[in-house]
Amino acid sequence: MRVLKMQKENLMVFLESIRGFGELWGVVDKGNRFVFDKLDDLSDYDFKPRKPMIPPKLFMHPPKFSMFRFNEKGYEAELEEIPNRVIFGVLPCDIHGLLILDRLFGAEPPDPYYMKRREKTIILGLSCVPGDTCLAKATNTHVVEEGFDLFFSDLDDYYLVWVGSSKGDDLVRVQPDLFEEKLEYKDLEKFIEWKKDRDSCYPVDFDFTAMPDIMELSYNSPVWEKIGEKCLACGSCTMVCPTCNCYDVVDRLALGKFEGIRERHWDSCMYKEYSMVAVGHNFREARSQRLKLWYTHKLQGFIGQFGKPSCVGCGRCVETCPVDINVVTVAKALKGEPVEAFWNR
Amino acid sequence: MREVVKEENPFIPEPMRIVRRYNLIDDVKLFQVRAVDMERALTLRYLPGQFMMISIAGVGEAPFSISSTPSRPGLLEFCIREVGSVTQALFKLKENAQIGIRGPYGNGFPIEKMVGHDLIIVMGGLGVAPLRSLLYYALDNRNQFGKVYLLYGAKRPAEMLFREEFLALRERDDLECLLTVDQDDTRDWPCHTGLVTSLFQYVKGIDPHKTYAAICGPPVMYKFVIGQFLKFNIPKHQILMNLERRMRCGVGKCGHCVIEYIYTCLDGPVFSYWDVIHMKELI
Ligand SMILES: Cc1cc2nc3c(=O)[nH]c(=O)nc-3n(C[C@H](O)[C@H](O)[C@H](O)COP(=O)(O)OP(=O)(O)OC[C@H]3O[C@@H](n4cnc5c(N)ncnc54)[C@H](O)[C@@H]3O)c2cc1C
Ligand code: SF4
Ligand code: SF4
Ligand code: FES
């Protein structure tokens, strides 16, 4: 992959120079949380890595949108109004999250809503500094090789910039003089040093490789009942997880005439209605069963199929669940390790 | 309005028209529908065991098994029970009303593998919906299959779907059509009385390794019927069943039908008993 070098003071100039490619978005500090917002004014922006509460899946798979309109004449897809966007500061774990969603929504037949938004969204990745809850090293999602257009590795004095797509190359060509083509050996050395340092900072280490077998053996584990008793079925874990994609569909009619939209909105397998079928028969009545589905899907199904968990180690469930039900506490408990958590008190 | 080509958006339903509908029993109707586009109506391909998403704009959509056989192209048939919002809205529609349909979806029955084998089709209640397709496919291609058994159980004669149709099938000598009711409250039911499992005594002379079994019915039925097939020594991967899960998309995107990492809408709804043993939550 092509790697360039960029002096730090050039980043703002660069981002200003590519505004023609679409709305510029980044993660901003809203006091009690980090969220994606439009970056209309870069003069106060600090370009630091931040983990947004809701991952970037919200750009390709919005929490709520209209799939099509209908009236007596028929249906019309709503794909016209999707804006071009440039997202700055997408972290490695979240890029891995997008790669997993790409696989799902891109599989035959591809989902035109996700694909179109993905196509119209430019991803500018940014290297991160692990926070208290990150387990990306354990899930091997702390480095990325694809899924972005440009990726900025912050080496304190300057950035190394990986060009990940032809669109990324177009961006560089807008003002090529902002980048240095020639990398010296010491730049790579610095990068390796930086990476070594960073990799030693991950607070959570856990070996997921045996999880599929552990899950298989844990089908009747008392852990499920225990967390099932404490789970509030609030669905927060699924909203914040970068690889959760479930949705529900509802039709909305305009008052007084035959005209409306079919809307898609995020759903959660933690809600009771999720697996309900006709005549009220529910395949997963108990919360413990719904939790089991989630963890089986994250930690067993995907590893079995693709050799890695569909957890990308972002740590959001660790931060979000009010009763400490998360990949770390659950995986540890299933492995028989002691667990300090609200649900285990 | 711009006509959207179906290929570019799998979520846009195709316009279809209700050609005929009639009551099968109290709360179950048969709907015959045809694509508005005649060419599409005649070229629509599907397999027995596949399903389609039926849409009523403004109300929603839901999955329904195709009850007709692909060996009789032109019309699609759905056997539908009124249970909720979509089905209620559908029941209010009359002949010539337009509805939206997308699909066919799902794996369907592995017809290529089943060819050359004996067939035992066991259905209960609304389980008729997908299996009627398989039954008529086999009867329309009679020389491709060995013996064909149809075992169907209903609670009472009045609750037997396609009762006259199946009673008439008993006249055929290339099919063993065994019908039963749990209770005969009419006192002139011409067939067997008892649970569907009690019909197995009439299944004779099959070679288990050359037999495919297909089951669809209420959840309680599976365990007992599978037990019978295992007694016959039919291999686990040749015992097939249609399973029902909540579905929102039919194309592996919405997540609703997931069991472990299996998508019922893509990898199912037809599963073998072997799959079921692997996937703890299938039935
Ligand atoms: C592969 C497949 C094939 C099928 N084939 C057939 C078929 O051939 N014929 C047939 O009749 N059916 C079939 N079904 C079942 C059919 O899709 C369902 O019955 C469908 O739900 C009907 O849609 P509806 O909008 O009428 O019902 P809904 O409005 O969805 O309601 C159905 C029932 O579920 C309960 N329910 C739903 N949502 C909730 C909620 N949020 N809270 C509480 N209760 C709720 C309601 O009590 C109601 O009784 C099939 C299903 C699958 C998956
Ligand atoms: S399971 Fe938890 S840590 Fe893993 S990707 Fe989802 S939210 Fe992040
Ligand atoms: S596991 Fe935690 S976050 Fe998820 S639904 Fe239960 S209580 Fe809410
Ligand atoms: S029905 Fe949506 S994933 Fe299967």
XYZ file of C-alpha atoms and ligand atoms in Angstrom:
701
model
C 0.000 0.000 0.000
C 1.197 3.506 -0.747
C 2.405 5.366 2.348
C 2.980 9.109 2.488
C 4.093 11.519 5.127
C 2.253 14.647 6.215
C 3.380 17.398 8.538
C 0.817 18.030 11.272
C 0.092 21.619 10.346
C -0.970 20.428 6.899
C -3.892 18.333 8.111
C -6.279 21.244 8.495
C -5.303 22.655 5.124
C -5.813 19.233 3.602
C -9.279 18.752 5.126
C -10.286 22.221 3.933
C -8.993 21.371 0.456
C -11.253 18.324 0.092
C -14.547 19.889 1.174
C -15.713 19.531 -2.412
C -15.845 15.745 -1.891
C -18.672 16.011 0.627
C -19.788 17.168 4.059
C -16.916 16.896 6.515
C -17.721 15.022 9.735
C -15.638 14.163 12.774
C -15.957 13.171 16.408
C -16.575 16.049 18.787
C -16.659 16.318 22.561
C -20.166 17.123 23.811
C -19.165 17.275 27.456
C -20.476 13.923 28.666
C -19.992 11.987 25.443
C -18.275 11.914 22.072
C -20.459 12.050 18.986
C -20.097 12.442 15.250
C -20.883 15.953 14.113
C -20.331 18.132 11.070
C -17.013 19.960 11.139
C -17.953 23.260 9.579
C -15.231 25.196 11.338
C -11.885 23.506 11.786
C -10.129 26.375 13.534
C -10.797 25.008 17.056
C -10.687 21.336 16.155
C -7.852 19.332 17.706
C -7.826 16.251 15.381
C -7.356 13.909 18.360
C -8.665 10.342 18.239
C -11.927 9.892 20.114
C -14.267 6.945 20.295
C -17.795 8.134 19.504
C -20.582 6.626 21.597
C -22.413 5.468 18.460
C -20.019 3.916 15.926
C -19.802 5.036 12.285
C -22.272 2.332 11.249
C -24.825 5.118 11.658
C -23.664 6.682 8.397
C -24.210 3.534 6.282
C -27.011 1.979 8.331
C -28.831 4.991 9.828
C -30.921 4.444 12.980
C -34.042 5.281 10.953
C -34.655 5.980 7.284
C -37.251 5.572 4.581
C -36.595 2.701 2.162
C -39.231 3.732 -0.321
C -42.376 5.764 -0.806
C -45.593 4.297 -2.106
C -48.878 5.560 -3.467
C -51.558 4.184 -5.833
C -49.082 4.231 -8.694
C -46.455 2.068 -7.039
C -43.184 2.215 -5.192
C -40.241 4.539 -5.471
C -36.942 3.819 -3.747
C -35.471 6.593 -1.637
C -31.858 6.528 -2.677
C -31.549 9.918 -4.308
C -30.971 12.138 -1.304
C -27.978 10.415 0.214
C -25.257 13.038 0.725
C -21.568 12.618 -0.002
C -19.678 12.598 3.261
C -16.094 12.605 4.423
C -15.673 11.159 7.913
C -12.468 12.070 9.672
C -11.143 10.160 12.662
C -12.591 6.674 12.162
C -10.720 4.348 14.535
C -9.256 0.972 13.529
C -11.764 -1.113 15.493
C -14.630 0.773 13.854
C -13.148 0.242 10.396
C -13.131 -3.475 11.207
C -16.743 -3.079 12.247
C -17.540 -1.624 8.825
C -15.707 -4.502 7.128
C -17.956 -6.961 8.946
C -21.066 -4.999 7.961
C -19.742 -4.810 4.367
C -19.646 -8.576 4.305
C -23.192 -8.843 5.591
C -24.896 -6.107 3.602
C -22.771 -6.804 0.520
C -23.676 -10.503 0.377
C -26.071 -11.540 -2.395
C -28.423 -9.755 -2.840
C -26.539 -6.591 -1.850
C -28.478 -4.087 0.220
C -28.725 -0.990 -1.964
C -29.260 1.325 1.011
C -26.084 0.332 2.812
C -24.018 -0.030 -0.352
C -24.984 3.352 -1.719
C -24.186 5.083 1.562
C -20.909 3.203 1.905
C -19.985 4.248 -1.604
C -20.804 7.879 -0.866
C -18.891 7.978 2.407
C -15.166 8.629 2.424
C -13.417 7.115 5.432
C -10.383 8.895 6.819
C -9.029 6.588 9.513
C -7.012 7.768 12.489
C -4.706 5.786 14.760
C -5.800 5.535 18.354
C -4.533 5.445 21.889
C -6.235 2.591 23.731
C -8.681 3.618 26.454
C -9.553 1.715 29.653
C -12.023 -0.584 28.001
C -10.373 -1.373 24.643
C -9.830 -4.993 23.803
C -8.952 -4.519 20.159
C -5.611 -6.226 20.558
C -7.319 -9.321 21.926
C -9.651 -9.346 18.926
C -6.786 -8.486 16.564
C -8.567 -5.416 15.250
C -6.043 -2.833 16.426
C -4.493 -2.632 12.963
C -6.310 -2.156 9.666
C -5.276 -2.940 6.142
C -8.459 -2.182 4.246
C -11.844 -0.570 4.575
C -10.652 3.066 4.511
C -9.725 5.638 1.871
C -6.895 7.251 3.824
C -5.515 6.263 7.203
C -3.556 8.687 9.379
C -1.081 7.268 11.872
C -0.214 9.950 14.381
C 3.523 9.704 15.155
C 3.508 12.833 17.373
C 5.593 15.025 15.043
C 3.900 14.076 11.802
C 1.436 11.624 10.245
C 2.130 8.607 8.120
C -0.732 8.393 5.639
C -1.818 5.084 4.116
C -3.664 5.360 0.816
C -6.314 2.644 0.871
C -8.381 3.264 -2.250
C -8.362 5.068 -5.555
C -10.676 7.644 -4.020
C -8.050 8.161 -1.328
C -5.556 8.742 -4.093
C -7.870 11.369 -5.632
C -7.936 13.159 -2.282
C -4.153 13.255 -2.131
C -3.996 14.652 -5.656
C -6.051 17.727 -4.758
C -2.973 19.305 -3.164
C -0.113 16.854 -3.556
C 2.375 19.301 -2.038
C 0.791 18.721 1.396
C 2.255 15.214 1.356
C 5.823 13.969 1.178
C 6.279 11.033 -1.144
C 9.644 9.927 0.171
C 9.740 7.984 3.388
C 12.999 7.431 5.147
C 14.041 4.380 7.055
C 13.802 6.314 10.320
C 10.133 7.050 9.633
C 9.350 3.368 9.510
C 11.467 2.797 12.561
C 9.531 5.466 14.376
C 6.274 3.841 13.304
C 7.359 0.427 14.544
C 8.442 1.963 17.834
C 5.128 3.802 18.138
C 3.199 0.642 17.420
C 5.160 -1.357 19.970
C 4.465 1.296 22.592
C 0.829 1.477 21.739
C 0.325 -2.277 21.661
C 1.695 -2.532 25.176
C -1.012 -0.166 26.467
C -4.083 -2.363 25.933
C -5.667 -2.816 29.336
C -7.745 -5.852 28.419
C -6.072 -9.000 27.268
C -8.101 -12.073 26.611
C -7.650 -15.099 24.407
C -10.713 -15.504 22.187
C -9.389 -18.384 20.086
C -10.966 -21.106 22.197
C -14.295 -19.289 22.493
C -16.266 -21.298 19.897
C -15.546 -24.513 21.774
C -16.183 -22.873 25.117
C -19.502 -21.538 23.826
C -20.448 -24.970 22.577
C -19.771 -26.473 25.991
C -21.483 -23.602 27.794
C -24.928 -24.044 26.326
C -26.359 -25.018 29.687
C -24.003 -22.910 31.780
C -25.578 -21.229 34.847
C -23.920 -17.988 33.687
C -26.785 -17.421 31.204
C -29.432 -17.551 33.935
C -27.378 -15.310 36.122
C -26.897 -12.546 33.560
C -30.448 -13.081 32.325
C -31.741 -12.158 35.766
C -29.848 -8.870 35.736
C -30.222 -7.798 32.090
C -32.679 -4.916 31.739
C -33.401 -5.724 28.069
C -32.641 -2.080 27.341
C -30.866 -2.808 24.056
C -28.056 -0.313 24.677
C -25.415 -2.940 23.937
C -26.792 -3.554 20.458
C -27.142 0.158 19.647
C -23.488 0.903 20.429
C -21.954 -2.254 18.999
C -20.314 -1.552 15.628
C -21.201 -4.984 14.265
C -24.851 -5.124 15.343
C -27.031 -4.573 12.310
C -30.503 -5.871 13.163
C -33.404 -3.812 12.008
C -37.178 -3.764 11.946
C -39.468 -2.426 9.249
C -42.652 -0.372 9.624
C -45.007 1.248 7.149
C -46.157 4.798 7.770
C -49.245 6.144 6.067
C -49.931 9.819 5.475
C -53.182 10.879 7.118
C -56.238 10.713 4.933
C -54.689 9.475 1.695
C -53.056 6.379 0.294
C -49.480 7.518 0.402
C -46.664 6.638 2.737
C -43.237 5.256 3.375
C -41.709 1.975 4.456
C -39.224 2.756 7.142
C -36.277 0.775 8.430
C -35.110 1.317 11.978
C -32.606 -0.275 14.325
C -33.905 -3.165 16.350
C -32.361 -5.132 19.166
C -32.282 -8.861 19.763
C -32.459 -7.940 23.456
C -36.073 -6.836 23.079
C -38.689 -9.385 23.926
C -40.630 -9.064 20.656
C -37.558 -9.818 18.567
C -38.091 -13.540 18.022
C -41.842 -13.606 18.401
C -43.716 -15.387 15.619
C -47.387 -15.768 14.811
C -49.850 -16.410 17.599
C -47.431 -15.018 20.113
C -45.104 -18.031 20.149
C -41.698 -16.738 21.213
C -38.577 -18.748 20.516
C -36.616 -16.681 23.008
C -38.941 -15.742 25.824
C -36.285 -15.532 28.539
C -33.678 -12.785 28.644
C -31.063 -15.458 29.241
C -31.930 -16.980 25.848
C -31.649 -13.644 24.088
C -28.280 -12.943 25.678
C -27.127 -16.377 24.628
C -28.063 -15.592 21.035
C -26.036 -12.380 21.104
C -22.923 -13.965 22.541
C -23.196 -17.030 20.358
C -23.467 -14.795 17.338
C -20.524 -12.586 18.372
C -18.158 -15.173 19.767
C -18.992 -18.511 18.211
C -20.766 -18.264 14.912
C -18.384 -15.853 13.290
C -15.173 -17.425 14.618
C -16.382 -20.755 13.339
C -17.065 -19.300 9.890
C -14.413 -16.647 9.365
C -11.760 -17.459 11.965
C -12.343 -14.338 14.049
C -15.012 -13.072 16.400
C -17.529 -10.550 15.121
C -16.581 -8.509 18.164
C -14.085 -5.869 17.071
C -12.994 -5.061 20.588
C -14.175 -1.462 20.765
C -15.181 -1.837 24.414
C -18.453 0.027 24.000
C -20.530 -2.706 25.593
C -18.126 -2.581 28.522
C -18.813 1.134 28.951
C -22.507 1.033 28.184
C -24.191 -1.881 29.909
C -25.625 -0.628 33.201
C -25.200 -4.033 34.816
C -21.749 -4.978 33.434
C -22.890 -7.609 30.956
C -20.255 -7.416 28.211
C -17.953 -9.552 26.089
C -15.210 -9.473 28.678
C -17.189 -10.407 31.783
C -19.267 -12.996 29.936
C -16.339 -14.654 28.150
C -14.357 -14.763 31.394
C -17.266 -16.195 33.355
C -17.826 -18.893 30.722
C -14.147 -19.751 30.906
C -14.558 -20.177 34.646
C -12.419 -17.179 35.600
C -13.401 -14.975 38.545
C -15.433 -11.961 37.436
C -15.939 -8.651 39.199
C -19.214 -7.294 37.826
C -22.533 -5.899 38.985
C -24.376 -8.962 37.724
C -22.029 -11.228 39.674
C -22.456 -9.566 43.052
C -43.492 7.585 -10.839
C -40.238 6.109 -12.040
C -40.497 2.347 -12.483
C -37.788 0.818 -10.332
C -36.099 -2.205 -11.801
C -36.346 -5.066 -9.343
C -32.739 -6.183 -9.742
C -31.358 -2.970 -8.327
C -33.448 -3.038 -5.176
C -34.501 -6.375 -3.672
C -36.752 -4.611 -1.159
C -39.166 -3.125 -3.664
C -42.108 -5.503 -4.068
C -43.355 -6.527 -7.481
C -46.970 -5.715 -8.274
C -49.158 -8.820 -8.306
C -52.879 -9.282 -8.546
C -55.170 -11.530 -6.520
C -56.800 -13.742 -9.147
C -58.936 -15.803 -6.842
C -59.303 -16.377 -3.138
C -61.473 -18.726 -1.163
C -61.969 -20.046 2.335
C -60.224 -23.281 3.195
C -61.357 -23.279 6.806
C -62.573 -20.627 9.220
C -59.430 -18.516 9.487
C -57.400 -19.849 6.544
C -57.781 -18.761 2.943
C -56.120 -19.782 -0.283
C -54.900 -16.874 -2.400
C -54.084 -17.353 -6.052
C -51.999 -14.459 -7.338
C -50.308 -13.554 -10.574
C -47.630 -11.025 -11.465
C -49.204 -8.049 -13.215
C -46.501 -8.370 -15.839
C -47.614 -11.450 -17.792
C -44.135 -12.331 -18.962
C -42.896 -12.281 -15.376
C -45.887 -14.396 -14.311
C -44.901 -17.117 -16.753
C -41.175 -17.055 -16.117
C -41.107 -16.819 -12.334
C -39.080 -19.799 -11.116
C -39.112 -21.246 -7.638
C -38.605 -24.450 -5.711
C -41.043 -26.258 -3.445
C -40.278 -25.108 0.105
C -39.344 -21.541 -0.838
C -41.270 -18.560 0.465
C -42.118 -15.033 -0.624
C -42.634 -11.751 1.225
C -46.160 -10.423 0.739
C -46.567 -6.696 1.161
C -49.622 -4.606 1.830
C -48.461 -1.019 1.404
C -49.234 0.952 4.530
C -49.514 -2.145 6.686
C -46.315 -4.135 6.266
C -45.003 -7.407 4.924
C -44.663 -10.996 6.099
C -43.219 -14.275 4.754
C -45.478 -16.972 3.303
C -44.645 -20.358 1.858
C -45.513 -20.947 -1.750
C -48.235 -23.595 -1.821
C -48.391 -24.080 -5.561
C -45.943 -26.153 -7.557
C -43.423 -24.758 -10.032
C -44.516 -27.526 -12.386
C -47.716 -25.497 -12.973
C -46.425 -22.021 -13.838
C -48.487 -18.836 -14.113
C -50.262 -18.671 -10.793
C -48.778 -18.563 -7.318
C -50.798 -19.971 -4.447
C -50.544 -19.071 -0.784
C -52.404 -20.682 2.036
C -52.711 -18.055 4.727
C -53.967 -17.927 8.290
C -55.334 -14.668 9.629
C -53.258 -13.845 12.701
C -52.117 -10.222 12.642
C -51.922 -6.969 10.805
C -50.719 -8.047 7.347
C -52.904 -11.120 7.161
C -55.974 -9.189 8.349
C -55.422 -6.574 5.659
C -54.917 -9.307 3.067
C -58.137 -11.034 4.101
C -60.048 -7.821 3.394
C -58.851 -7.700 -0.222
C -61.013 -9.057 -3.023
C -60.265 -10.521 -6.446
C -58.304 -8.171 -8.693
C -56.826 -6.214 -5.798
C -53.152 -5.470 -6.218
C -50.568 -6.559 -3.636
C -46.766 -6.453 -3.582
C -44.621 -9.566 -3.528
C -40.886 -10.149 -3.478
C -38.935 -13.366 -3.645
C -38.803 -16.313 -3.954
C -36.460 -16.698 -0.999
C -34.910 -19.472 1.024
C -33.258 -22.725 0.042
C -36.354 -24.800 -0.765
C -36.285 -28.585 -0.865
C -33.166 -30.211 -2.339
C -35.192 -31.600 -5.247
C -32.154 -32.801 -7.204
C -31.087 -35.015 -4.327
C -34.611 -36.217 -3.646
C -35.200 -37.435 -7.179
C -35.080 -41.220 -7.410
C -36.151 -41.669 -3.785
C -39.363 -42.655 -2.034
C -41.093 -39.735 -0.348
C -42.958 -39.598 2.925
C -44.655 -36.252 3.421
C -46.052 -35.623 6.888
C -48.038 -32.512 7.643
C -50.146 -31.107 10.410
C -52.367 -28.030 10.448
C -50.940 -25.162 8.393
C -47.862 -27.283 7.638
C -49.709 -28.064 4.432
C -48.641 -24.717 3.003
C -45.097 -25.600 1.905
C -45.601 -29.355 1.574
C -48.472 -29.124 -0.876
C -45.942 -27.628 -3.268
C -43.628 -30.592 -2.820
C -46.502 -33.055 -3.110
C -47.738 -31.731 -6.451
C -44.224 -31.335 -7.744
C -43.682 -35.047 -7.107
C -47.063 -35.989 -8.597
C -46.415 -33.854 -11.695
C -43.047 -35.547 -12.119
C -44.311 -38.897 -10.943
C -41.774 -41.077 -12.736
C -38.848 -39.297 -11.048
C -39.830 -40.572 -7.609
C -40.403 -43.974 -6.022
C -43.314 -44.541 -3.658
C -45.053 -41.387 -2.437
C -46.805 -41.251 0.935
C -48.876 -38.329 2.154
C -49.733 -38.309 5.863
C -51.901 -35.449 7.022
C -53.462 -34.889 10.415
C -56.015 -32.254 11.445
C -57.880 -31.780 14.706
C -61.359 -32.250 13.252
C -62.679 -32.818 9.728
C -63.784 -29.166 9.571
C -60.189 -28.075 10.188
C -58.605 -30.098 7.425
C -57.174 -27.785 4.803
C -57.830 -28.807 1.170
C -60.065 -31.576 2.529
C -61.927 -32.310 -0.703
C -58.762 -32.064 -2.744
C -56.953 -34.592 -0.564
C -59.946 -36.891 -0.227
C -59.994 -37.027 -4.012
C -56.296 -37.876 -4.085
C -57.135 -41.150 -2.355
C -58.492 -42.350 -5.707
C -55.032 -42.218 -7.240
C -53.157 -45.478 -7.240
C -49.705 -43.911 -7.596
C -49.942 -42.247 -4.191
C -50.687 -43.455 -0.690
C -52.835 -40.651 0.728
C -53.391 -41.196 4.457
C -55.624 -38.686 6.231
C -56.505 -38.556 9.880
C -58.355 -36.409 12.401
C -57.778 -36.365 16.144
C -61.521 -36.374 16.716
C -64.389 -37.109 14.368
C -67.220 -34.869 15.546
C -69.137 -35.375 12.260
C -69.462 -39.142 12.634
C -69.066 -39.627 8.900
C -65.345 -39.019 8.441
C -64.309 -41.623 5.857
C -60.679 -41.973 6.925
C -58.579 -42.699 9.970
C -59.081 -41.255 13.461
C -56.072 -40.697 15.720
C -52.853 -38.704 15.856
C -50.793 -38.351 12.708
C -48.194 -40.714 14.182
C -50.797 -43.484 14.193
C -50.722 -43.417 10.380
C -47.182 -44.778 10.310
C -48.525 -48.315 10.701
C -49.679 -48.042 7.058
C -46.267 -47.058 5.730
C -44.818 -50.295 4.473
C -42.014 -51.631 2.377
C -39.880 -48.545 2.061
C -36.104 -48.753 1.795
C -34.968 -46.248 4.449
C -31.758 -45.278 2.654
C -33.730 -44.595 -0.507
C -36.309 -42.447 1.300
C -36.686 -38.746 1.947
C -39.080 -37.597 4.657
C -40.518 -34.086 4.843
C -42.325 -32.705 7.888
C -44.134 -29.459 8.562
C -46.617 -28.738 11.285
C -47.074 -27.295 14.749
C -43.934 -27.405 16.946
C -45.271 -30.260 19.126
C -45.527 -32.541 16.101
C -41.862 -32.650 15.166
C -40.519 -34.682 18.042
C -42.970 -37.534 17.658
C -42.846 -37.698 13.884
C -39.048 -37.579 13.818
C -39.074 -40.413 16.352
C -41.100 -42.511 13.893
C -38.708 -41.798 11.038
C -35.713 -42.710 13.169
C -37.468 -45.990 14.016
C -37.686 -46.595 10.261
C -33.912 -45.982 10.075
C -34.241 -43.101 7.643
C -30.860 -41.288 7.685
C -30.930 -38.007 9.632
C -29.913 -35.906 6.665
C -32.841 -37.300 4.674
C -35.405 -36.158 7.233
C -36.338 -32.626 6.156
C -38.439 -29.993 7.852
C -39.676 -26.454 7.287
C -39.062 -24.137 10.182
C -40.640 -20.837 11.040
C -38.854 -17.807 12.460
C -39.740 -14.164 12.598
C -38.514 -12.582 9.371
C -38.271 -8.985 8.335
C -36.197 -9.028 5.158
C -35.946 -12.547 3.728
C -32.475 -11.822 2.361
C -30.082 -12.164 5.297
C -29.886 -8.530 6.382
C -32.307 -7.784 9.223
C -31.005 -10.437 11.626
C -34.407 -11.522 12.889
C -34.264 -15.115 11.739
C -30.755 -15.876 13.000
C -30.085 -19.043 14.944
C -26.439 -19.120 16.082
C -24.906 -18.108 12.746
C -27.522 -19.687 10.518
C -29.922 -17.393 8.694
C -33.239 -19.203 8.434
C -34.165 -17.063 5.431
C -31.015 -17.988 3.463
C -29.857 -21.360 4.790
C -33.455 -22.455 5.491
C -36.366 -22.604 5.910
C -35.811 -26.254 4.952
C -33.421 -27.989 7.348
C -32.520 -31.625 7.851
C -32.708 -33.384 11.180
C -28.928 -33.533 11.056
C -28.815 -29.692 10.991
C -31.242 -29.642 13.884
C -29.009 -31.791 16.056
C -26.141 -29.393 15.340
C -28.109 -26.200 15.949
C -29.537 -26.479 19.412
C -32.189 -23.855 18.907
C -33.656 -24.940 15.575
C -36.641 -26.692 17.122
C -40.629 -19.159 6.051
C -42.007 -18.860 6.565
C -43.113 -19.331 5.897
C -44.401 -19.033 6.345
N -45.443 -19.514 5.651
C -46.689 -19.211 6.059
C -47.819 -19.678 5.316
O -47.668 -20.338 4.301
N -49.054 -19.347 5.758
C -49.255 -18.599 6.897
O -50.397 -18.320 7.231
N -48.201 -18.145 7.619
C -46.932 -18.427 7.228
N -45.875 -17.968 7.953
C -46.135 -17.182 9.166
C -46.442 -15.735 8.870
O -45.374 -15.137 8.228
C -46.741 -15.000 10.181
O -47.915 -15.477 10.707
C -46.815 -13.482 10.058
O -46.502 -12.949 11.302
C -48.154 -12.952 9.684
O -48.037 -11.522 9.634
P -49.114 -10.564 10.297
O -48.641 -9.180 10.011
O -50.460 -10.922 9.860
O -48.984 -10.868 11.803
P -48.340 -9.946 12.914
O -49.082 -8.656 12.991
O -46.896 -9.904 12.706
O -48.688 -10.765 14.223
C -48.580 -12.139 14.276
C -48.775 -12.601 15.700
O -47.577 -12.369 16.407
C -47.840 -11.666 17.571
N -46.987 -10.475 17.613
C -46.295 -9.942 16.586
N -45.591 -8.901 16.972
C -45.832 -8.749 18.273
C -45.391 -7.814 19.233
N -44.570 -6.847 18.929
N -45.833 -7.954 20.514
C -46.667 -8.942 20.835
N -47.133 -9.837 19.945
C -46.714 -9.743 18.687
C -49.277 -11.267 17.572
O -49.841 -11.727 18.782
C -49.898 -11.963 16.417
O -50.759 -12.967 16.870
C -44.590 -18.259 7.522
C -43.487 -17.795 8.206
C -42.203 -18.078 7.753
C -41.025 -17.564 8.493
S -19.269 -6.833 21.485
Fe -18.737 -5.018 22.731
S -16.510 -4.766 22.466
Fe -17.200 -6.166 20.877
S -17.567 -4.860 19.098
Fe -19.549 -5.050 20.151
S -19.630 -3.316 21.575
Fe -17.497 -3.491 20.882
S -26.876 -6.709 28.282
Fe -26.783 -4.717 29.370
S -26.894 -3.161 27.730
Fe -27.546 -5.111 26.826
S -29.797 -5.136 27.044
Fe -28.993 -6.183 28.878
S -28.782 -4.547 30.422
Fe -29.027 -3.498 28.418
S -35.326 -12.526 7.568
Fe -33.945 -10.879 7.748
S -32.083 -11.941 8.100
Fe -33.467 -13.548 7.711
